[in-house]
Coordinates of C-alpha atoms and ligand atoms in Angstrom, one line a residue:
X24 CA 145.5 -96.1 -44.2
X25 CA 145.8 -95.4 -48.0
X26 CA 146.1 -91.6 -48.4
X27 CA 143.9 -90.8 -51.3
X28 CA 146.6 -88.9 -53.8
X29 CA 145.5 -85.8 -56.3
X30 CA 146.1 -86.8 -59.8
X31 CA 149.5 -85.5 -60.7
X32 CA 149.1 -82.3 -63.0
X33 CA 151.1 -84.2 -65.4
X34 CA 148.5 -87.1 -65.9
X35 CA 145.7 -84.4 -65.7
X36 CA 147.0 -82.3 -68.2
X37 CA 147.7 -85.3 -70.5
X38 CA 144.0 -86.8 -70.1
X39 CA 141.9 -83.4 -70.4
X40 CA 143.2 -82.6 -74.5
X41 CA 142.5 -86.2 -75.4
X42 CA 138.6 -85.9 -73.8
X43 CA 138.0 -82.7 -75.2
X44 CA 139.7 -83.6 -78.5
X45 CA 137.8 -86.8 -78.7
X46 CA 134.3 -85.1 -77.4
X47 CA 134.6 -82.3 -79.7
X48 CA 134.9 -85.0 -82.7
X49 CA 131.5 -87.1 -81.5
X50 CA 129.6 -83.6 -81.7
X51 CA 131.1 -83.2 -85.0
X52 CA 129.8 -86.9 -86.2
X53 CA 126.6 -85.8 -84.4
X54 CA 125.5 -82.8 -86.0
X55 CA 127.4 -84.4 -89.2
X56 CA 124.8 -87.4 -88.7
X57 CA 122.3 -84.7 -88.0
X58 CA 122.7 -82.5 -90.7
X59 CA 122.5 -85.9 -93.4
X60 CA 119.5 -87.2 -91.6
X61 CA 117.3 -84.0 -91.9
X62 CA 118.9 -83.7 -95.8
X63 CA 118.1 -86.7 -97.1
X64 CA 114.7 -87.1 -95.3
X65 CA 113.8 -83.7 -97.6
X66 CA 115.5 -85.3 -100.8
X67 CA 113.6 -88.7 -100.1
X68 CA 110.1 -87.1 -99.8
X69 CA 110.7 -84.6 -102.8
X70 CA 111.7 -87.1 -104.7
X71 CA 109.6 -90.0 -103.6
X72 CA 107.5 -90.2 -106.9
X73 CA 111.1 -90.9 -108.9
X74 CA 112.3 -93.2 -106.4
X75 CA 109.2 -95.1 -106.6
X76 CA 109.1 -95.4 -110.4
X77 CA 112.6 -95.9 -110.6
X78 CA 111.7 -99.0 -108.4
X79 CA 108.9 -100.7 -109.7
X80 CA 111.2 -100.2 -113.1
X81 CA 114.6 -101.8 -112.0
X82 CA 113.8 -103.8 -108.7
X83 CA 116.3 -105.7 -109.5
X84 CA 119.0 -103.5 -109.6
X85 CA 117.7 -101.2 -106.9
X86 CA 117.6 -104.0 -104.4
X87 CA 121.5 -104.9 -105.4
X88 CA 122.5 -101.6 -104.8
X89 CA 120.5 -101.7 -101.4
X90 CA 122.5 -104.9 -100.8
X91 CA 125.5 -103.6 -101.7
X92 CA 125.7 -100.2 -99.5
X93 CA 124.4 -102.4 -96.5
X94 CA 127.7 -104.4 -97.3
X95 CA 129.7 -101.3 -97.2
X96 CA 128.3 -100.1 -94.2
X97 CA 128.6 -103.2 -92.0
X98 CA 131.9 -104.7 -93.8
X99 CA 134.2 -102.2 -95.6
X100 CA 133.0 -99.7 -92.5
X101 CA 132.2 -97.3 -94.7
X102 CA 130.2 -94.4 -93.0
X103 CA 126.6 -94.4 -93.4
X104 CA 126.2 -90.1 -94.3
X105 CA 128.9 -90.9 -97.1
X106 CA 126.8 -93.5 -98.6
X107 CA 123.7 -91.6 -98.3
X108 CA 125.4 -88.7 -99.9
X109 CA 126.8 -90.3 -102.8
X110 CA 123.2 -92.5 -103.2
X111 CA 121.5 -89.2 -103.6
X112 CA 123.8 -87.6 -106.3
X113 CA 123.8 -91.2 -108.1
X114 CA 119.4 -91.4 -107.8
X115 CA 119.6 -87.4 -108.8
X116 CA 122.3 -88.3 -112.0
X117 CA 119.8 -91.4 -113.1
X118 CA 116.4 -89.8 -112.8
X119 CA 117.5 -85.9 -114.1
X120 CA 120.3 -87.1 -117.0
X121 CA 120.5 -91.0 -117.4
X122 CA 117.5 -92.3 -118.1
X123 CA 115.6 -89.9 -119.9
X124 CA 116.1 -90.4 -124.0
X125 CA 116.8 -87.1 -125.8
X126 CA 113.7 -84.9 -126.6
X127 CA 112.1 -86.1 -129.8
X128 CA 112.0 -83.5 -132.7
X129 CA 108.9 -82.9 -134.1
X130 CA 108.5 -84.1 -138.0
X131 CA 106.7 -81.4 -139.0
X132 CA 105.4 -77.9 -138.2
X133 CA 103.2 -78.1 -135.5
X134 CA 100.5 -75.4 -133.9
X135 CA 100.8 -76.3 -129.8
X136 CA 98.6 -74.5 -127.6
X137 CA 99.8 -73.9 -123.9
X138 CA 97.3 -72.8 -121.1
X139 CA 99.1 -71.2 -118.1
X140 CA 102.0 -70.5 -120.3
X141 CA 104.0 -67.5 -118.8
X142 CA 105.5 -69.5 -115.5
X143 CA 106.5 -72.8 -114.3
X144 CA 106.1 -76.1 -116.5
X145 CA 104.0 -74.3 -119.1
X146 CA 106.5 -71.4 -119.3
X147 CA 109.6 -74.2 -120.2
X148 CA 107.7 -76.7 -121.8
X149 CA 106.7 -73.5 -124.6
X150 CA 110.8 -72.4 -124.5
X151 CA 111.7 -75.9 -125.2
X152 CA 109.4 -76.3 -128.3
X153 CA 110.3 -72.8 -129.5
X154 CA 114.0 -74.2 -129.1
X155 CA 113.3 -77.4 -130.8
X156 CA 115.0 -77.9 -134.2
X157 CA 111.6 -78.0 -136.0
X158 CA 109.7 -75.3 -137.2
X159 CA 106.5 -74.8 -134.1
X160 CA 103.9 -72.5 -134.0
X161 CA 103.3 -71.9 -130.3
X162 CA 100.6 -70.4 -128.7
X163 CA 100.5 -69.0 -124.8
X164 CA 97.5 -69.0 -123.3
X165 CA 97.7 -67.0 -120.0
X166 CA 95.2 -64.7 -117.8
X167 CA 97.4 -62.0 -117.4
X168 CA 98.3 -60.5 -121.2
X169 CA 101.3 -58.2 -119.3
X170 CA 103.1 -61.8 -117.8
X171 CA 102.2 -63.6 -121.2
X172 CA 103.8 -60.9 -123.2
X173 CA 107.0 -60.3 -121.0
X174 CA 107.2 -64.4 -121.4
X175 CA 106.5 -64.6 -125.0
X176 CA 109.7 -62.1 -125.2
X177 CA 111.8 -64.5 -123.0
X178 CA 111.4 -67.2 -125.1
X179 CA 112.0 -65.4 -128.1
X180 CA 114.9 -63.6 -126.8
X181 CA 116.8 -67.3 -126.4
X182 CA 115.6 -68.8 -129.2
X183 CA 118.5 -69.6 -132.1
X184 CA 118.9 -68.5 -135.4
X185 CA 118.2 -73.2 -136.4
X186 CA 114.7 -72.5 -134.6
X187 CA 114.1 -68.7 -136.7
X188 CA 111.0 -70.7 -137.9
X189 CA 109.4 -70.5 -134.6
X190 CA 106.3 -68.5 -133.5
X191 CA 105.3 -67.4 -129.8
X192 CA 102.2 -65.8 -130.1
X193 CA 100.9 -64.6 -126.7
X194 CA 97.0 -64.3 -125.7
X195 CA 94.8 -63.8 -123.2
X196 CA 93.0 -66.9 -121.7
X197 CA 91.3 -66.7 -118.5
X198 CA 90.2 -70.3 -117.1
X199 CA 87.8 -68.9 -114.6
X200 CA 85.3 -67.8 -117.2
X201 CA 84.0 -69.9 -120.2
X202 CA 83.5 -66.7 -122.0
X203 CA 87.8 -66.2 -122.2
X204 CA 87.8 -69.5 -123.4
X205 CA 85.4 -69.2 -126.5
X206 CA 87.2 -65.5 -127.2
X207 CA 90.7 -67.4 -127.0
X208 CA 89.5 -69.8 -129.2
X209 CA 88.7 -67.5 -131.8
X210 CA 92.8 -65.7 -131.3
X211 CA 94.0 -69.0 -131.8
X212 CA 92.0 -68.8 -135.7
X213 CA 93.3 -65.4 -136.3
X214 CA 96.8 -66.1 -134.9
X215 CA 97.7 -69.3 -136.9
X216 CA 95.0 -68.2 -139.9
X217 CA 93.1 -71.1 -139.8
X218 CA 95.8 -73.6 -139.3
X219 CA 94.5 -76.1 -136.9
X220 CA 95.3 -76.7 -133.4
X221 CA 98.2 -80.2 -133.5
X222 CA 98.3 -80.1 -129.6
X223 CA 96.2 -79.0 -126.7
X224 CA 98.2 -78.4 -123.6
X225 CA 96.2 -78.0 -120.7
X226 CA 98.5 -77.3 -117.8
X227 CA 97.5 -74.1 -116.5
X228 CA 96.0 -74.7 -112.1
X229 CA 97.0 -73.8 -108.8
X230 CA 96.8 -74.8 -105.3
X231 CA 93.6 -73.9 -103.6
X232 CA 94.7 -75.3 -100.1
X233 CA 94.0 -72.5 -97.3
X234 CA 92.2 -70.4 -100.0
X235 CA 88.2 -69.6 -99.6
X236 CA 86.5 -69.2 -102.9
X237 CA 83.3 -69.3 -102.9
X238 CA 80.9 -70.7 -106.2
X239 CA 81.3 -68.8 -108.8
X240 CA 79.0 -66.9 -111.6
X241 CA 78.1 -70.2 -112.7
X242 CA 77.7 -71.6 -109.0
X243 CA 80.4 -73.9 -109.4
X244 CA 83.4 -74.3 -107.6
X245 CA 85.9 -72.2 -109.0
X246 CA 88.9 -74.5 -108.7
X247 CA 86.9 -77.4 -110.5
X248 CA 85.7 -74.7 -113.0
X249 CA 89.3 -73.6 -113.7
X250 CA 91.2 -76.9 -113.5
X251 CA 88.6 -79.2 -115.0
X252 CA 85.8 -77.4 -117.2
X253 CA 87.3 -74.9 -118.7
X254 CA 89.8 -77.3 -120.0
X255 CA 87.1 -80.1 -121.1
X256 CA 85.6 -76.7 -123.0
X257 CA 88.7 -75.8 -124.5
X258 CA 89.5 -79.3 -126.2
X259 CA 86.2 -79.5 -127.4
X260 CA 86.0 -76.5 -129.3
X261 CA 89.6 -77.2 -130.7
X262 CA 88.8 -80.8 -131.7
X263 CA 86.2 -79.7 -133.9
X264 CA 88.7 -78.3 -135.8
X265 CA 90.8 -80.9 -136.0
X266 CA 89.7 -84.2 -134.8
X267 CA 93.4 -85.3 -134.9
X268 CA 94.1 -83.0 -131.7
X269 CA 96.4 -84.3 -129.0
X270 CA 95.6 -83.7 -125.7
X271 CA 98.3 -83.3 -123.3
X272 CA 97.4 -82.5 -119.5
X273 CA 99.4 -81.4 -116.5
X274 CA 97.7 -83.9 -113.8
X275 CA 99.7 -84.6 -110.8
X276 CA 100.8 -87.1 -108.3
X277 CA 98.2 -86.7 -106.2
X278 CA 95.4 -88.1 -107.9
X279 CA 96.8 -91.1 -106.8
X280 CA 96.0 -90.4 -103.1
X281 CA 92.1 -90.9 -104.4
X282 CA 92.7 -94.1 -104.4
X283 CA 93.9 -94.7 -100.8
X284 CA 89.9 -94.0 -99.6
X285 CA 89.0 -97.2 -100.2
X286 CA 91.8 -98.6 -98.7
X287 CA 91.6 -96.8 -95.5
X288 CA 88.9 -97.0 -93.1
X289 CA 86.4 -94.1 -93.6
X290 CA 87.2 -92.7 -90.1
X291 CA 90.9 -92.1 -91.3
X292 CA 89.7 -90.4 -94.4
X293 CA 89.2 -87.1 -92.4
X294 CA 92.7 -87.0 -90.7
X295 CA 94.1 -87.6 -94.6
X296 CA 92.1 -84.9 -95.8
X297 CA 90.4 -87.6 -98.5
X298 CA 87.0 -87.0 -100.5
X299 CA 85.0 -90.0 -99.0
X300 CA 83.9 -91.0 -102.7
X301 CA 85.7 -94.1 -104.0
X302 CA 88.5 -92.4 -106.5
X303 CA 87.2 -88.9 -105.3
X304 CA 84.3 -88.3 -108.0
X305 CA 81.1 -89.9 -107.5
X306 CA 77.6 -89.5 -108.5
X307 CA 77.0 -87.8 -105.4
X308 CA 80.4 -85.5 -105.8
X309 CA 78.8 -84.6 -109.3
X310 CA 75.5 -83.9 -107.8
X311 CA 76.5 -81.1 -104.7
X312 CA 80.3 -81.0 -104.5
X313 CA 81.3 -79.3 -107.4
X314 CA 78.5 -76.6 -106.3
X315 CA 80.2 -76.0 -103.5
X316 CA 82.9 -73.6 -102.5
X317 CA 86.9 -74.7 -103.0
X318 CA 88.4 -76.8 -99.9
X319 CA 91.2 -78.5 -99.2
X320 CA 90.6 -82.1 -101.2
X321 CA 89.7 -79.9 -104.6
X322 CA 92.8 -79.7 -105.7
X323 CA 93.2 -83.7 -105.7
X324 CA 89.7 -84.0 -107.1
X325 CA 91.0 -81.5 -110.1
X326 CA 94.3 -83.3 -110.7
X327 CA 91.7 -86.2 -110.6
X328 CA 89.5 -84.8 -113.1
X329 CA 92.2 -84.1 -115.6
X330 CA 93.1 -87.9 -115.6
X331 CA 89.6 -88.7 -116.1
X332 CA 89.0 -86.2 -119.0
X333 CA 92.5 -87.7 -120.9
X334 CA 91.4 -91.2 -120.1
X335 CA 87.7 -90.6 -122.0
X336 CA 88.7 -88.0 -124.7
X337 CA 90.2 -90.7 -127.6
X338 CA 86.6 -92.7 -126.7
X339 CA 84.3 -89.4 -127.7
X340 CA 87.1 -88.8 -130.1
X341 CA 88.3 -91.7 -132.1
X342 CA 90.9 -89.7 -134.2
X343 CA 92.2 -87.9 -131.1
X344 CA 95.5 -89.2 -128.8
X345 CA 95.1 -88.0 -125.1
X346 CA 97.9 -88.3 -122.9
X347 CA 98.3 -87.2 -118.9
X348 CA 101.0 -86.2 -117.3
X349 CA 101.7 -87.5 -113.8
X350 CA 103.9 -85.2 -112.8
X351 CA 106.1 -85.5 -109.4
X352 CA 107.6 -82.5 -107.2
X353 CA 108.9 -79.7 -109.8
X354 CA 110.1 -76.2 -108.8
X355 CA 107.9 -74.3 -109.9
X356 CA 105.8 -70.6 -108.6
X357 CA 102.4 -72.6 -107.8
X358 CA 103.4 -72.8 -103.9
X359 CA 104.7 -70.0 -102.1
X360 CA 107.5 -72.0 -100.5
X361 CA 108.5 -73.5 -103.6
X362 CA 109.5 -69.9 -105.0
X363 CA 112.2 -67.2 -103.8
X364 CA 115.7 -67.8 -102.4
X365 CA 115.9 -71.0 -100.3
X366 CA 113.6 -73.6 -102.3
X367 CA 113.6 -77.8 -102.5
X368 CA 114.9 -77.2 -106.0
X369 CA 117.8 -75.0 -104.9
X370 CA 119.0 -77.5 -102.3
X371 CA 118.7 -80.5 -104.6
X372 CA 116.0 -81.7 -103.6
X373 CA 113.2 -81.2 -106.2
X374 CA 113.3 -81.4 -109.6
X375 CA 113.6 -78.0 -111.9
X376 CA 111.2 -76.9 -114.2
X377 CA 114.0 -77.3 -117.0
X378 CA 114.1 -80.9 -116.3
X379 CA 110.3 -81.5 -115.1
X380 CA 109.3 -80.8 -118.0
X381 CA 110.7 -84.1 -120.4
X382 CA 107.2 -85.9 -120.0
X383 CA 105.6 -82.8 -121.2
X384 CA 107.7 -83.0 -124.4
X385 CA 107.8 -86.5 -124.8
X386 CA 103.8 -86.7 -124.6
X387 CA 103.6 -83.3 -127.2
X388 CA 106.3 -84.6 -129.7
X389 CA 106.1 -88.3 -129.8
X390 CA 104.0 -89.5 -132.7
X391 CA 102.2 -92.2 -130.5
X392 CA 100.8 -93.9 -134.3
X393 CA 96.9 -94.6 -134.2
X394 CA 98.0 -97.8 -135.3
X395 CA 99.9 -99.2 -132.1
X396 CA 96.9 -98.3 -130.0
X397 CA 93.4 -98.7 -130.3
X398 CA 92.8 -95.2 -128.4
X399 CA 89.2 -95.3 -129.7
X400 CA 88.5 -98.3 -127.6
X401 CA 91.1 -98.3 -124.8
X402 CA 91.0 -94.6 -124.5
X403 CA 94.0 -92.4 -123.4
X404 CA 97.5 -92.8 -121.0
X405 CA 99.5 -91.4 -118.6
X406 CA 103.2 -90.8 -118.6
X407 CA 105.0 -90.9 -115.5
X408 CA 108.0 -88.5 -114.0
X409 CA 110.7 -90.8 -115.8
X410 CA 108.7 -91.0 -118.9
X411 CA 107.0 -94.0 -119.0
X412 CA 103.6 -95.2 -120.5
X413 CA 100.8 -96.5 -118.0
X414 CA 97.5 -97.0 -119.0
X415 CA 95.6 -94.9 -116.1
X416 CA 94.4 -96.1 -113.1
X417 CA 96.9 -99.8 -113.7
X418 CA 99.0 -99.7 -110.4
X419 CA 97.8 -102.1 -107.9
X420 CA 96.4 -100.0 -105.6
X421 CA 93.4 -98.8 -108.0
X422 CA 91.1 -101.6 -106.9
X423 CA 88.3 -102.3 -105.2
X424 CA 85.4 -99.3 -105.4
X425 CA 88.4 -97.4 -107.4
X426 CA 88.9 -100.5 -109.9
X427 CA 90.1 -99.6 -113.4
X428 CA 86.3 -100.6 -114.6
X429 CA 84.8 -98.4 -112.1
X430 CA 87.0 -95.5 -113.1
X431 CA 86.0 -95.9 -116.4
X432 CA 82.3 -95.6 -115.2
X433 CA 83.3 -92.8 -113.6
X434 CA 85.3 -90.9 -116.2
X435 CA 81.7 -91.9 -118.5
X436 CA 79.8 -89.8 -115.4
X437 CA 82.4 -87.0 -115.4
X438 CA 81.9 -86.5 -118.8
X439 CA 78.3 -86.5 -119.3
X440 CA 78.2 -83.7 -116.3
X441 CA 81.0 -81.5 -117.4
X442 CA 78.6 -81.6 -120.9
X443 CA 75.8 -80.7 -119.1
X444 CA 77.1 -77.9 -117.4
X445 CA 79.1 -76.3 -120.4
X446 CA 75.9 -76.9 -123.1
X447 CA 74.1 -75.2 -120.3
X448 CA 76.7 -72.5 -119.1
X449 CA 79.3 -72.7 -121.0
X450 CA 77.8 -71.5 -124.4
X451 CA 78.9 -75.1 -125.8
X452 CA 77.2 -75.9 -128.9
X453 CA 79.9 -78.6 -130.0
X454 CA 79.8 -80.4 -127.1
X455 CA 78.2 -83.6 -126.7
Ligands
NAP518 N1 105.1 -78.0 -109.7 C1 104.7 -79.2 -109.3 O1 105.4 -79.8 -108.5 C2 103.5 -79.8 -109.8 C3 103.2 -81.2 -109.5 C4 102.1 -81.8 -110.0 C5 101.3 -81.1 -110.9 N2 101.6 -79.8 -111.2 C6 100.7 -79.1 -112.2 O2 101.4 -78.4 -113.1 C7 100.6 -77.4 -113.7 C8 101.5 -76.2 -113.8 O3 101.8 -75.7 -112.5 P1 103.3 -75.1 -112.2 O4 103.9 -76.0 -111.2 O5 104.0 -74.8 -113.4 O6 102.8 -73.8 -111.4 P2 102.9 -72.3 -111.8 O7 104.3 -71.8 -112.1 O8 102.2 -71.6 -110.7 O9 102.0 -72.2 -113.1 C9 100.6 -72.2 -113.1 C10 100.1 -71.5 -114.3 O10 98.7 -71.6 -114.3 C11 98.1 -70.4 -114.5 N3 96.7 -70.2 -114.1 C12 96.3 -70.5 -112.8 N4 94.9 -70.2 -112.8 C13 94.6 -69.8 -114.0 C14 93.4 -69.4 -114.7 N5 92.2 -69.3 -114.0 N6 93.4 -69.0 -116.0 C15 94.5 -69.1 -116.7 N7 95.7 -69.5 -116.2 C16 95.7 -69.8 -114.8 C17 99.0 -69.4 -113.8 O11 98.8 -68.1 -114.2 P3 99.2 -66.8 -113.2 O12 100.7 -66.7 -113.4 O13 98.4 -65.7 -113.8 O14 98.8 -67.2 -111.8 C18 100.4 -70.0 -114.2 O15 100.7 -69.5 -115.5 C19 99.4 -77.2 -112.8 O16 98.3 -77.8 -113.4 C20 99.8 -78.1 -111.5 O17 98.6 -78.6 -110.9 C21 102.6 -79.2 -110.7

């Protein structure tokens, strides 16, 4: 009978440094595999909106470069987190420094009004202008005078001795009441004596998720009020003045998820947190919703709004040029977690203000010649993260009840209410 033998210490002792050696190194491939996975998840939904645009711009290319890293994966053996790392700095290098052209300089002196101008994309976007070569004349509009003031001093504190020519002029602007908008009207006359207004920047909003606010003085909801009305009152009382105005808006990303309700089946629209109405704003939104207090979808339906008022401005307007901003994931104050130590934009993942803010510029300081463009007819654009030109509503997924026709119709509707409201409440003599 075979007598079972001990392994010698000798093979034991030779065995037990290889396992541990070669266990010790698949945890460290694990929690390396871990620790790419959870990173570029973060960096992929932060910077969705790029990657998507980058996409439908170069398919081509993007697809080789798919091609080409499945190649190195499965050929050359090359691992997967190094690709995904080096993939990430190369998307970061194209969409932040490659491919957006060099700010244009403005020909001229130019007045540029800024609404929520002390923090965030309004706070840069005025720094960069009072930077820019040209001579600028720019005006802060923000609630708080104390912020707009410390801001104002900022900016002028880093401006050069080549931009001496440049103005900051801070003043008070409070969204929430129509009456701070008429008064800040008249600062802007004093301020600039009598110059008129070149560009409107309305960019001034903030998230009203998990917030109750109830209607306001006016009995309206106060984040429509803010975001939407007191902006459509603002442009209209500057555009008297100049019916050359350009109005620039701070719209966002999210307007696009008004189109996804008439692609999903109404019972989904509650789980998605969608407005039921096709494109979010529809008669019956106009009649009751924006009487009601802020929710969740407001937020959307405002980002919504501000597309719709650009889109229908150079159509009331015929001498104006409207452009909005559809802006992806910046690090900026307006979230809580997008502030402090630890933020998307301090691990890579979002986008800073600094360089958010190059569609802002481009739509302030490109001349956009009434000549190329019949805006009277065709009305006004959007620009997306990487700077391109879209006429609004034009990706394929604004169809059906959200059609670009309908959303014309609906921008008409908008407009005729927000006149209502604001002749009515709003102390709006000029509007119509
Ligand atoms: N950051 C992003 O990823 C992102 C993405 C898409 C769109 N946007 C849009 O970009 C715009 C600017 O936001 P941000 O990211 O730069 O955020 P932010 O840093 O929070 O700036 C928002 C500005 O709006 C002002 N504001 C809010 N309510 C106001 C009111 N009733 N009257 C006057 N000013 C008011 C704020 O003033 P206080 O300092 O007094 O609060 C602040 O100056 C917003 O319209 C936002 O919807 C941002």
């Amino acid at each position: 009978m075979g007598k079972k033998t001990a392994p010698s210490s000798s093979n034991g002792s030779n065995k037990e440094p290889s396992n541990n050696k070669s266990s010790s190194s698949s945890l460290i491939s694990m929690i390396i595999n871990l620790v790419t996975v959870v990173y570029t998840s973060g960096f992929v939904s932060f910077r969705i909106v790029e990657i998507a645009s980058l996409t439908a711009l170069f398919p081509m290319q993007v697809l080789t470069s798919f091609v080409a890293c499945i190649f190195m994966m499965k050929v050359a053996k090359v691992p997967w987190s190094l690709l995904a790392i080096l993939s990430m700095a190369a998307l970061v290098w194209i969409t932040d420094d490659y491919i957006l052209e060099p700010i244009p300089s403005s020909q001229q002196h130019m007045v540029v009004v800024i609404t929520g101008a002390n923090s965030g994309v309004g706070f840069e976007t005025a720094k960069a202008l009072a930077q820019n070569e040209n001579p600028v004349t720019v005006i802060m509009g923000c609630r708080s005078v104390t912020k707009c003031q410390a801001a104002a001093e900022t900016i002028r504190a880093t401006t050069t001795s080549s931009s001496r020519d440049t103005n900051v002029i801070p003043l008070q602007l409070d969204l929430s009441s129509f009456e701070s908008v008429h008064r800040f009207v008249d600062s802007v006359k004093v301020a600039t004596f009598g110059l008129p207004v070149d560009v409107l920047f309305n960019n001034a909003g903030y998230v009203p998720f998990e917030k109750v606010e109830t209607p306001n003085e006016y009995g309206l909801d106060p984040s429509f009020t803010s975001m939407h009305l007191s902006h459509h009152l603002l442009a209209e009382l500057l555009v008297k003045q100049n019916p050359r105005l350009r109005l620039v808006a701070t719209s966002s990303g999210t307007h696009h998820t008004c189109a996804m309700n008439t692609l999903l089946p109404k019972q989904l629209h509650n789980v998605v947190g969608l407005t039921n109405a096709p494109g979010c704003i529809d008669r019956s939104y106009l009649a009751t919703n924006i009487y009601s207090a802020t929710n969740d979808d407001k937020y959307i339906v405002a980002k919504m709004a501000n597309v719709l008022h650009v889109s229908e401005f150079p159509r009331r307007h015929p001498s104006s040029t409207s452009i909005a901003i559809d802006l992806g994931w910046v690090g900026t104050s307006i979230q809580p977690w997008m502030s402090g130590q630890i933020t998307p934009t301090s691990l890579g993942w979002m986008r800073s203000a600094r360089v958010g803010i190059y569609p802002m510029l481009q739509a302030i300081l490109q001349p956009f010649p009434q000549e190329n463009r019949n805006w009277s007819q065709q009305g006004g654009v959007t620009i997306d993260t990487l700077g391109n030109i879209r006429e609004p509503f034009s990706y394929p997924w604004w169809r059906g009840d959200a059609s670009p026709e309908t959303m014309k119709v609906v921008s008409k509707e908008l407009w005729t209410k927000s006149t209502e409201i604001l002749q009515q409440q709003g102390g709006c003599t000029v509007c119509q």
